[in-house]
mmCIF file of C-alpha atoms in Angstrom:
data_model
loop_
_atom_site.group_PDB
_atom_site.id
_atom_site.type_symbol
_atom_site.label_atom_id
_atom_site.label_comp_id
_atom_site.label_asym_id
_atom_site.label_seq_id
_atom_site.Cartn_x
_atom_site.Cartn_y
_atom_site.Cartn_z
ATOM 1 C CA MET A 1 0.000 0.000 0.000
ATOM 2 C CA GLU A 2 1.362 3.441 -0.956
ATOM 3 C CA ASP A 3 2.298 5.696 1.969
ATOM 4 C CA SER A 4 0.118 8.801 1.588
ATOM 5 C CA ALA A 5 2.538 10.780 3.756
ATOM 6 C CA HIS A 6 5.295 10.171 1.207
ATOM 7 C CA PRO A 7 3.733 10.576 -2.236
ATOM 8 C CA LYS A 8 5.339 8.929 -5.215
ATOM 9 C CA ARG A 9 8.105 10.983 -6.873
ATOM 10 C CA ALA A 10 7.266 12.306 -10.338
ATOM 11 C CA VAL A 11 8.839 10.273 -13.142
ATOM 12 C CA THR A 12 11.514 12.274 -14.980
ATOM 13 C CA VAL A 13 13.015 12.122 -18.465
ATOM 14 C CA ALA A 14 16.141 10.638 -16.855
ATOM 15 C CA ASP A 15 14.029 7.784 -15.404
ATOM 16 C CA VAL A 16 12.570 7.045 -18.831
ATOM 17 C CA ALA A 17 16.026 7.168 -20.434
ATOM 18 C CA LYS A 18 17.409 4.712 -17.878
ATOM 19 C CA ALA A 19 14.507 2.285 -18.378
ATOM 20 C CA ALA A 20 14.809 2.510 -22.176
ATOM 21 C CA LYS A 21 18.601 2.160 -22.034
ATOM 22 C CA VAL A 22 19.200 5.347 -24.024
ATOM 23 C CA SER A 23 20.768 8.707 -23.233
ATOM 24 C CA LYS A 24 18.753 11.434 -21.547
ATOM 25 C CA ALA A 25 19.138 13.608 -24.665
ATOM 26 C CA THR A 26 17.672 10.867 -26.869
ATOM 27 C CA ALA A 27 14.753 10.308 -24.496
ATOM 28 C CA ALA A 28 14.113 14.066 -24.427
ATOM 29 C CA ARG A 29 14.017 14.202 -28.233
ATOM 30 C CA VAL A 30 11.457 11.384 -28.398
ATOM 31 C CA LEU A 31 9.263 12.702 -25.599
ATOM 32 C CA GLY A 32 9.495 16.280 -26.857
ATOM 33 C CA GLY A 33 8.737 15.343 -30.459
ATOM 34 C CA TYR A 34 11.773 17.038 -31.978
ATOM 35 C CA GLY A 35 14.985 15.920 -33.656
ATOM 36 C CA VAL A 36 15.602 12.686 -35.575
ATOM 37 C CA VAL A 37 15.384 9.336 -33.789
ATOM 38 C CA SER A 38 14.999 5.865 -35.300
ATOM 39 C CA ALA A 39 11.675 4.086 -35.099
ATOM 40 C CA LYS A 40 13.190 1.335 -32.963
ATOM 41 C CA ILE A 41 14.542 3.759 -30.351
ATOM 42 C CA THR A 42 11.303 5.753 -30.418
ATOM 43 C CA ASP A 43 9.326 2.602 -29.625
ATOM 44 C CA GLN A 44 11.725 1.748 -26.765
ATOM 45 C CA VAL A 45 11.372 5.187 -25.204
ATOM 46 C CA MET A 46 7.593 5.336 -25.581
ATOM 47 C CA ALA A 47 7.206 1.851 -24.094
ATOM 48 C CA ALA A 48 9.335 2.844 -21.115
ATOM 49 C CA ALA A 49 7.364 6.071 -20.660
ATOM 50 C CA ALA A 50 4.087 4.155 -20.689
ATOM 51 C CA ALA A 51 5.361 1.555 -18.220
ATOM 52 C CA LEU A 52 6.554 4.267 -15.809
ATOM 53 C CA GLU A 53 3.381 6.381 -16.330
ATOM 54 C CA TYR A 54 5.512 9.337 -17.355
ATOM 55 C CA ARG A 55 3.726 12.692 -17.556
ATOM 56 C CA PRO A 56 5.448 15.547 -19.406
ATOM 57 C CA ASN A 57 6.231 18.800 -17.624
ATOM 58 C CA GLU A 58 4.182 21.178 -19.751
ATOM 59 C CA LEU A 59 5.870 24.302 -18.372
ATOM 60 C CA ALA A 60 9.315 22.936 -19.198
ATOM 61 C CA ARG A 61 8.109 21.897 -22.629
ATOM 62 C CA SER A 62 6.707 25.354 -23.379
ATOM 63 C CA MET A 63 9.969 26.982 -22.316
ATOM 64 C CA SER A 64 12.012 24.724 -24.585
ATOM 65 C CA THR A 65 9.705 24.760 -27.616
ATOM 66 C CA GLY A 66 8.117 28.196 -27.311
ATOM 67 C CA ARG A 67 4.686 26.528 -27.396
ATOM 68 C CA SER A 68 2.284 25.522 -24.653
ATOM 69 C CA GLY A 69 0.054 23.373 -26.854
ATOM 70 C CA ILE A 70 -2.929 25.261 -25.429
ATOM 71 C CA ILE A 71 -5.560 27.457 -27.074
ATOM 72 C CA GLY A 72 -7.543 29.926 -24.972
ATOM 73 C CA VAL A 73 -11.245 30.516 -25.684
ATOM 74 C CA VAL A 74 -13.341 33.339 -24.181
ATOM 75 C CA VAL A 75 -17.089 33.003 -24.841
ATOM 76 C CA GLY A 76 -19.975 35.286 -23.972
ATOM 77 C CA ASP A 77 -22.274 32.915 -22.091
ATOM 78 C CA ILE A 78 -21.486 29.227 -21.698
ATOM 79 C CA GLU A 79 -25.104 28.634 -20.551
ATOM 80 C CA ASN A 80 -26.232 29.517 -24.064
ATOM 81 C CA ALA A 81 -26.419 26.466 -26.349
ATOM 82 C CA PHE A 82 -24.905 28.596 -29.114
ATOM 83 C CA PHE A 83 -21.589 28.851 -27.277
ATOM 84 C CA SER A 84 -21.669 25.241 -26.060
ATOM 85 C CA LEU A 85 -21.906 24.053 -29.671
ATOM 86 C CA ALA A 86 -19.202 26.484 -30.731
ATOM 87 C CA VAL A 87 -16.799 25.264 -28.033
ATOM 88 C CA ARG A 88 -17.377 21.678 -29.170
ATOM 89 C CA GLY A 89 -16.372 22.638 -32.708
ATOM 90 C CA ILE A 90 -13.322 24.565 -31.509
ATOM 91 C CA SER A 91 -12.252 21.706 -29.224
ATOM 92 C CA ASP A 92 -12.585 19.100 -31.967
ATOM 93 C CA ALA A 93 -10.436 21.179 -34.340
ATOM 94 C CA ALA A 94 -7.865 21.754 -31.592
ATOM 95 C CA ARG A 95 -7.678 18.090 -30.600
ATOM 96 C CA LEU A 96 -7.102 16.978 -34.184
ATOM 97 C CA ALA A 97 -4.173 19.385 -34.369
ATOM 98 C CA GLY A 98 -2.708 18.287 -31.025
ATOM 99 C CA PHE A 99 -3.842 21.263 -28.924
ATOM 100 C CA ASN A 100 -5.728 21.436 -25.635
ATOM 101 C CA VAL A 101 -8.320 24.126 -24.863
ATOM 102 C CA ILE A 102 -8.880 26.351 -21.831
ATOM 103 C CA ILE A 103 -12.346 27.943 -21.755
ATOM 104 C CA ALA A 104 -13.305 31.156 -19.954
ATOM 105 C CA ASN A 105 -16.778 32.671 -19.664
ATOM 106 C CA SER A 106 -17.153 36.468 -19.765
ATOM 107 C CA GLY A 107 -20.890 36.586 -19.076
ATOM 108 C CA GLU A 108 -20.955 39.294 -21.768
ATOM 109 C CA GLU A 109 -19.174 41.611 -19.298
ATOM 110 C CA LEU A 110 -16.245 43.616 -20.652
ATOM 111 C CA ASP A 111 -14.257 43.605 -17.388
ATOM 112 C CA ALA A 112 -14.638 39.832 -17.048
ATOM 113 C CA GLU A 113 -13.488 39.437 -20.640
ATOM 114 C CA LYS A 114 -10.400 41.582 -20.005
ATOM 115 C CA SER A 115 -9.533 39.529 -16.910
ATOM 116 C CA ALA A 116 -9.962 36.270 -18.818
ATOM 117 C CA VAL A 117 -7.731 37.468 -21.657
ATOM 118 C CA ASP A 118 -5.037 38.571 -19.199
ATOM 119 C CA LEU A 119 -5.210 35.233 -17.386
ATOM 120 C CA LEU A 120 -4.908 33.210 -20.592
ATOM 121 C CA ILE A 121 -2.022 35.301 -21.902
ATOM 122 C CA GLY A 122 -0.330 34.729 -18.529
ATOM 123 C CA LYS A 123 -0.724 30.999 -19.048
ATOM 124 C CA ARG A 124 1.227 31.338 -22.298
ATOM 125 C CA VAL A 125 -1.520 30.086 -24.577
ATOM 126 C CA ASP A 126 -0.473 29.707 -28.202
ATOM 127 C CA GLY A 127 -3.524 31.585 -29.475
ATOM 128 C CA LEU A 128 -6.881 33.045 -28.476
ATOM 129 C CA ILE A 129 -10.449 32.838 -29.762
ATOM 130 C CA VAL A 130 -12.583 35.607 -28.267
ATOM 131 C CA THR A 131 -16.246 36.550 -28.525
ATOM 132 C CA PRO A 132 -15.994 40.274 -27.739
ATOM 133 C CA ALA A 133 -18.617 41.577 -25.339
ATOM 134 C CA ARG A 134 -18.285 44.983 -26.989
ATOM 135 C CA CYS A 135 -16.955 45.792 -30.424
ATOM 136 C CA ASP A 136 -16.150 49.385 -29.469
ATOM 137 C CA SER A 137 -13.688 48.653 -26.651
ATOM 138 C CA ILE A 138 -10.674 46.843 -28.033
ATOM 139 C CA ASP A 139 -7.565 48.004 -26.141
ATOM 140 C CA HIS A 140 -7.151 44.625 -24.431
ATOM 141 C CA LEU A 141 -7.454 42.841 -27.781
ATOM 142 C CA GLN A 142 -4.908 45.225 -29.295
ATOM 143 C CA HIS A 143 -2.603 44.177 -26.456
ATOM 144 C CA VAL A 144 -3.015 40.535 -27.525
ATOM 145 C CA ARG A 145 -1.893 41.535 -31.012
ATOM 146 C CA ARG A 146 1.090 43.505 -29.669
ATOM 147 C CA ALA A 147 2.090 40.490 -27.565
ATOM 148 C CA GLY A 148 2.353 38.471 -30.783
ATOM 149 C CA VAL A 149 -0.381 36.016 -29.779
ATOM 150 C CA PRO A 150 -2.586 34.908 -32.713
ATOM 151 C CA LEU A 151 -6.191 36.027 -32.270
ATOM 152 C CA VAL A 152 -9.443 35.031 -33.974
ATOM 153 C CA LEU A 153 -12.787 36.661 -33.171
ATOM 154 C CA PHE A 154 -15.881 34.485 -32.939
ATOM 155 C CA ASP A 155 -19.503 35.450 -33.703
ATOM 156 C CA ARG A 156 -18.648 39.172 -33.790
ATOM 157 C CA ALA A 157 -16.368 41.141 -36.076
ATOM 158 C CA ILE A 158 -14.231 44.225 -35.410
ATOM 159 C CA PRO A 159 -12.833 45.497 -38.733
ATOM 160 C CA GLU A 160 -10.567 48.009 -36.956
ATOM 161 C CA LEU A 161 -8.686 45.156 -35.272
ATOM 162 C CA ASP A 162 -7.398 43.568 -38.512
ATOM 163 C CA VAL A 163 -7.751 39.965 -37.342
ATOM 164 C CA ASP A 164 -9.739 37.004 -38.629
ATOM 165 C CA ALA A 165 -13.369 36.721 -37.548
ATOM 166 C CA VAL A 166 -15.749 33.791 -37.950
ATOM 167 C CA THR A 167 -19.404 34.826 -37.805
ATOM 168 C CA GLY A 168 -22.832 33.838 -38.999
ATOM 169 C CA ASP A 169 -24.419 35.730 -41.853
ATOM 170 C CA ASP A 170 -26.449 37.657 -39.300
ATOM 171 C CA ARG A 171 -28.015 40.356 -41.452
ATOM 172 C CA ASP A 172 -29.124 37.874 -44.117
ATOM 173 C CA ALA A 173 -30.502 35.497 -41.471
ATOM 174 C CA ALA A 174 -32.705 38.238 -40.011
ATOM 175 C CA ILE A 175 -33.813 39.312 -43.491
ATOM 176 C CA VAL A 176 -34.921 35.780 -44.423
ATOM 177 C CA ALA A 177 -36.804 35.248 -41.135
ATOM 178 C CA THR A 178 -38.513 38.636 -41.270
ATOM 179 C CA ARG A 179 -39.534 38.247 -44.919
ATOM 180 C CA TYR A 180 -41.017 34.856 -44.088
ATOM 181 C CA LEU A 181 -43.171 36.399 -41.350
ATOM 182 C CA ILE A 182 -44.335 39.158 -43.679
ATOM 183 C CA GLY A 183 -45.050 36.565 -46.348
ATOM 184 C CA GLN A 184 -47.344 34.805 -43.850
ATOM 185 C CA GLY A 185 -49.377 37.986 -43.521
ATOM 186 C CA HIS A 186 -47.831 39.550 -40.413
ATOM 187 C CA ARG A 187 -47.431 43.329 -40.377
ATOM 188 C CA ARG A 188 -46.666 43.971 -36.711
ATOM 189 C CA LEU A 189 -43.445 42.140 -35.891
ATOM 190 C CA ALA A 190 -41.144 42.522 -32.887
ATOM 191 C CA TYR A 191 -37.475 41.629 -32.480
ATOM 192 C CA VAL A 192 -36.515 40.744 -28.887
ATOM 193 C CA SER A 193 -32.878 40.626 -27.736
ATOM 194 C CA ALA A 194 -31.044 39.832 -24.497
ATOM 195 C CA MET A 195 -28.713 42.765 -25.037
ATOM 196 C CA ASP A 196 -29.150 45.025 -22.041
ATOM 197 C CA ALA A 197 -30.519 48.520 -22.591
ATOM 198 C CA GLU A 198 -32.041 51.092 -20.302
ATOM 199 C CA GLY A 199 -35.758 51.322 -21.005
ATOM 200 C CA GLY A 200 -35.741 48.250 -23.265
ATOM 201 C CA GLY A 201 -35.604 50.183 -26.537
ATOM 202 C CA PHE A 202 -33.445 52.546 -28.566
ATOM 203 C CA THR A 203 -33.495 54.966 -31.476
ATOM 204 C CA ASP A 204 -30.045 54.582 -33.036
ATOM 205 C CA ILE A 205 -28.923 51.208 -34.449
ATOM 206 C CA GLY A 206 -25.387 52.536 -34.911
ATOM 207 C CA ARG A 207 -24.938 52.771 -31.138
ATOM 208 C CA ILE A 208 -25.212 49.002 -30.674
ATOM 209 C CA SER A 209 -21.730 47.758 -29.776
ATOM 210 C CA ASN A 210 -22.371 44.072 -30.507
ATOM 211 C CA SER A 211 -21.897 43.525 -34.263
ATOM 212 C CA ALA A 212 -24.069 40.376 -34.400
ATOM 213 C CA VAL A 213 -26.986 42.094 -32.650
ATOM 214 C CA ARG A 214 -26.570 45.230 -34.753
ATOM 215 C CA GLU A 215 -26.557 43.352 -38.066
ATOM 216 C CA ARG A 216 -29.621 41.286 -37.169
ATOM 217 C CA ILE A 217 -31.537 44.397 -36.168
ATOM 218 C CA GLU A 218 -30.410 46.121 -39.380
ATOM 219 C CA GLY A 219 -31.787 43.183 -41.352
ATOM 220 C CA PHE A 220 -35.050 43.156 -39.410
ATOM 221 C CA VAL A 221 -35.613 46.907 -39.648
ATOM 222 C CA GLY A 222 -34.553 46.957 -43.287
ATOM 223 C CA VAL A 223 -37.251 44.454 -44.270
ATOM 224 C CA LEU A 224 -39.950 46.314 -42.321
ATOM 225 C CA THR A 225 -38.901 49.543 -44.031
ATOM 226 C CA GLU A 226 -38.842 47.815 -47.420
ATOM 227 C CA ALA A 227 -42.409 46.604 -46.790
ATOM 228 C CA GLY A 228 -43.542 50.137 -45.986
ATOM 229 C CA LEU A 229 -44.410 49.331 -42.368
ATOM 230 C CA PRO A 230 -44.421 52.317 -39.994
ATOM 231 C CA ASN A 231 -41.979 52.997 -37.153
ATOM 232 C CA PRO A 232 -40.003 49.714 -37.318
ATOM 233 C CA LEU A 233 -37.607 50.681 -34.511
ATOM 234 C CA HIS A 234 -40.557 50.776 -32.124
ATOM 235 C CA TYR A 235 -40.783 46.986 -32.352
ATOM 236 C CA VAL A 236 -37.133 46.331 -31.488
ATOM 237 C CA ARG A 237 -36.959 45.507 -27.789
ATOM 238 C CA LEU A 238 -33.787 44.901 -25.804
ATOM 239 C CA GLY A 239 -33.269 43.855 -22.192
ATOM 240 C CA ALA A 240 -34.577 40.259 -22.181
ATOM 241 C CA THR A 241 -31.627 39.334 -19.965
ATOM 242 C CA ASP A 242 -33.457 36.822 -17.743
ATOM 243 C CA GLN A 243 -36.955 35.416 -17.302
ATOM 244 C CA HIS A 244 -38.174 38.286 -15.119
ATOM 245 C CA HIS A 245 -37.027 40.951 -17.568
ATOM 246 C CA THR A 246 -38.313 38.974 -20.548
ATOM 247 C CA ASP A 247 -41.749 38.731 -18.911
ATOM 248 C CA ARG A 248 -41.755 42.521 -18.587
ATOM 249 C CA VAL A 249 -40.666 43.035 -22.205
ATOM 250 C CA ILE A 250 -43.351 40.686 -23.570
ATOM 251 C CA LYS A 251 -46.123 42.071 -21.342
ATOM 252 C CA ARG A 252 -45.252 45.606 -22.437
ATOM 253 C CA LEU A 253 -45.261 44.606 -26.112
ATOM 254 C CA LEU A 254 -48.543 42.732 -25.964
ATOM 255 C CA SER A 255 -50.312 45.428 -23.945
ATOM 256 C CA GLU A 256 -50.198 47.850 -26.866
ATOM 257 C CA SER A 257 -53.853 47.117 -27.693
ATOM 258 C CA ALA A 258 -54.380 47.441 -31.469
ATOM 259 C CA ALA A 259 -50.629 47.914 -32.065
ATOM 260 C CA ALA A 260 -49.530 44.703 -30.333
ATOM 261 C CA PRO A 261 -47.249 42.511 -32.482
ATOM 262 C CA THR A 262 -48.639 39.312 -33.959
ATOM 263 C CA ALA A 263 -45.201 37.730 -34.403
ATOM 264 C CA LEU A 264 -41.965 37.718 -32.388
ATOM 265 C CA LEU A 265 -38.393 37.066 -33.570
ATOM 266 C CA ALA A 266 -36.103 35.917 -30.717
ATOM 267 C CA SER A 267 -32.427 36.868 -30.958
ATOM 268 C CA ASP A 268 -31.144 33.533 -29.608
ATOM 269 C CA SER A 269 -32.342 30.260 -28.128
ATOM 270 C CA LEU A 270 -32.218 31.430 -24.502
ATOM 271 C CA VAL A 271 -34.357 34.447 -25.339
ATOM 272 C CA GLY A 272 -36.633 32.206 -27.398
ATOM 273 C CA LEU A 273 -37.183 29.851 -24.460
ATOM 274 C CA ARG A 274 -37.876 32.790 -22.143
ATOM 275 C CA ILE A 275 -40.418 34.186 -24.624
ATOM 276 C CA PHE A 276 -42.071 30.758 -24.864
ATOM 277 C CA LYS A 277 -42.398 30.647 -21.055
ATOM 278 C CA SER A 278 -43.664 34.241 -20.934
ATOM 279 C CA LEU A 279 -46.407 33.467 -23.445
ATOM 280 C CA GLN A 280 -47.353 30.329 -21.513
ATOM 281 C CA SER A 281 -47.609 32.305 -18.268
ATOM 282 C CA LEU A 282 -49.953 34.759 -20.002
ATOM 283 C CA GLY A 283 -52.150 31.906 -21.212
ATOM 284 C CA LEU A 284 -51.354 32.664 -24.850
ATOM 285 C CA SER A 285 -51.127 29.982 -27.520
ATOM 286 C CA ILE A 286 -48.460 29.680 -30.248
ATOM 287 C CA PRO A 287 -49.241 30.332 -33.077
ATOM 288 C CA LYS A 288 -52.977 30.987 -32.521
ATOM 289 C CA ASP A 289 -52.394 34.105 -30.422
ATOM 290 C CA VAL A 290 -48.771 34.973 -31.247
ATOM 291 C CA SER A 291 -46.362 33.535 -33.802
ATOM 292 C CA MET A 292 -42.633 33.249 -33.133
ATOM 293 C CA ILE A 293 -39.270 32.356 -34.659
ATOM 294 C CA SER A 294 -36.066 31.765 -32.696
ATOM 295 C CA PHE A 295 -32.449 31.814 -33.729
ATOM 296 C CA LEU A 296 -30.579 28.503 -33.236
ATOM 297 C CA ASP A 297 -31.841 24.928 -33.464
ATOM 298 C CA ALA A 298 -31.630 24.292 -29.703
ATOM 299 C CA ASP A 299 -33.021 21.004 -28.390
ATOM 300 C CA TRP A 300 -36.070 22.599 -26.779
ATOM 301 C CA THR A 301 -37.300 24.116 -30.065
ATOM 302 C CA SER A 302 -38.195 20.736 -31.577
ATOM 303 C CA VAL A 303 -40.033 19.260 -28.564
ATOM 304 C CA THR A 304 -42.463 22.087 -27.764
ATOM 305 C CA VAL A 305 -46.078 22.052 -28.926
ATOM 306 C CA PRO A 306 -45.973 23.276 -31.584
ATOM 307 C CA PRO A 307 -42.278 22.927 -32.510
ATOM 308 C CA ILE A 308 -40.613 26.287 -33.119
ATOM 309 C CA THR A 309 -39.563 27.618 -36.520
ATOM 310 C CA ILE A 310 -35.863 28.420 -36.216
ATOM 311 C CA VAL A 311 -32.907 30.027 -37.941
ATOM 312 C CA ASP A 312 -30.342 27.207 -38.197
ATOM 313 C CA GLN A 313 -26.941 28.806 -37.599
ATOM 314 C CA ARG A 314 -24.551 25.828 -38.107
ATOM 315 C CA VAL A 315 -22.700 26.821 -34.950
ATOM 316 C CA TYR A 316 -20.567 23.685 -34.675
ATOM 317 C CA GLU A 317 -19.144 24.416 -38.135
ATOM 318 C CA MET A 318 -18.492 28.019 -37.075
ATOM 319 C CA GLY A 319 -16.542 26.847 -34.023
ATOM 320 C CA LYS A 320 -14.576 24.279 -35.999
ATOM 321 C CA LEU A 321 -13.693 26.880 -38.625
ATOM 322 C CA ALA A 322 -12.542 29.328 -35.928
ATOM 323 C CA GLY A 323 -10.339 26.637 -34.380
ATOM 324 C CA GLU A 324 -8.846 25.698 -37.729
ATOM 325 C CA ARG A 325 -8.198 29.337 -38.580
ATOM 326 C CA LEU A 326 -6.429 29.977 -35.284
ATOM 327 C CA ILE A 327 -4.273 26.883 -35.678
ATOM 328 C CA ALA A 328 -3.296 28.061 -39.167
ATOM 329 C CA ARG A 329 -2.219 31.368 -37.616
ATOM 330 C CA ILE A 330 -0.251 29.586 -34.898
ATOM 331 C CA GLU A 331 1.480 27.521 -37.589
ATOM 332 C CA ARG A 332 2.215 30.769 -39.496
ATOM 333 C CA THR A 333 0.311 29.672 -42.582
ATOM 334 C CA PRO A 334 0.261 32.671 -44.970
ATOM 335 C CA LEU A 335 -3.375 33.799 -45.164
ATOM 336 C CA ALA A 336 -5.094 37.110 -45.799
ATOM 337 C CA VAL A 337 -7.108 38.463 -42.873
ATOM 338 C CA GLU A 338 -10.751 37.568 -43.503
ATOM 339 C CA ARG A 339 -14.215 37.696 -42.058
ATOM 340 C CA LEU A 340 -15.487 34.172 -42.668
ATOM 341 C CA ARG A 341 -19.289 34.079 -42.740
ATOM 342 C CA VAL A 342 -21.110 30.781 -42.257
ATOM 343 C CA GLY A 343 -24.522 30.732 -43.930
ATOM 344 C CA THR A 344 -27.831 30.072 -42.195
ATOM 345 C CA SER A 345 -31.148 28.540 -43.224
ATOM 346 C CA LEU A 346 -34.738 28.856 -42.070
ATOM 347 C CA VAL A 347 -36.294 25.634 -40.751
ATOM 348 C CA VAL A 348 -40.082 25.996 -40.921
ATOM 349 C CA ARG A 349 -42.056 24.156 -38.240
ATOM 350 C CA GLY A 350 -45.384 24.996 -36.616
ATOM 351 C CA SER A 351 -44.968 28.240 -34.677
ATOM 352 C CA VAL A 352 -45.955 30.749 -37.380
ATOM 353 C CA ALA A 353 -49.592 31.257 -38.324
ATOM 354 C CA THR A 354 -50.783 32.525 -41.698
ATOM 355 C CA ILE A 355 -53.101 35.463 -41.162
ATOM 356 C CA GLY A 356 -55.220 37.670 -43.406
ATOM 357 C CA ARG A 357 -55.120 41.418 -43.756
ATOM 358 C CA GLU A 358 -58.502 41.700 -42.026
ATOM 359 C CA THR A 359 -56.603 41.059 -38.782
ATOM 360 C CA TYR A 360 -55.409 44.642 -39.089
#
């Protein structure tokens, strides 16, 4: 029985070399993956390492190779299925290339994001993938660039930063969803977002710091304007940050008597689920009383009654592409800086009613 007061000494490269009957330098070359060593010697060293349960000293390895073998990822809200799917794609791309991943959650708070970036840079990550909480505050991301650490933005783009960004085709996605609702006869449509805002509304799209939110609202408002519908900004509501606030947003929207919207477009799956619960609590039926569409094909959207029409964002592919792009940067593959947009599609289910103009 092992004495817990005297824990087992860590196995060293010298121990592996002795067991494999090779020099320490040769064992180090095999275990470090550098230099030229015959297949026979490599097998000897690896067999000895396995038998001794050797674990590499990652700090020593990073100091000798200049690489940690780690990618840092900062996401906006790990509770959101969007980011969970994205992290899976990033992790799969990283694993295939021999990298590990450290994940940090900013909660869409700029200060938390800055702290996470500083922490990951301190851990000597080989590269960073960041979902910026704000696209108008980039000093900390400029510091990443100055430090020589490869950086890829995810879900949101900042042209001024001159780095790769992998996003959805947000404006087009909102255009397609909004046109579908109008095609089904709806003329009073509301867009509901979790982005926080005092009062729940706004008058200037250009002031929105989140590029994904801004582009979706631009698409939504653009279609309403194109259709000749009055005051489209009135039906853009922010602040659905939790269930309580979403209940308030929906109650306020639906209390507008003759001007109440007949269809709702949810900015993401969390907001969509909150809207669904809000409508249930009000005793309203989808789509008889109110129609709705949600971004992202989250699990809940296909098991409700009726199932929810969604904008399929192909988030796993977005994450995988971001991981692959970062690894290419780490490997110094010559590539032009790009914004890589992953297309979306509308999946029609049962949550949108067709209505006639007499409704108005």
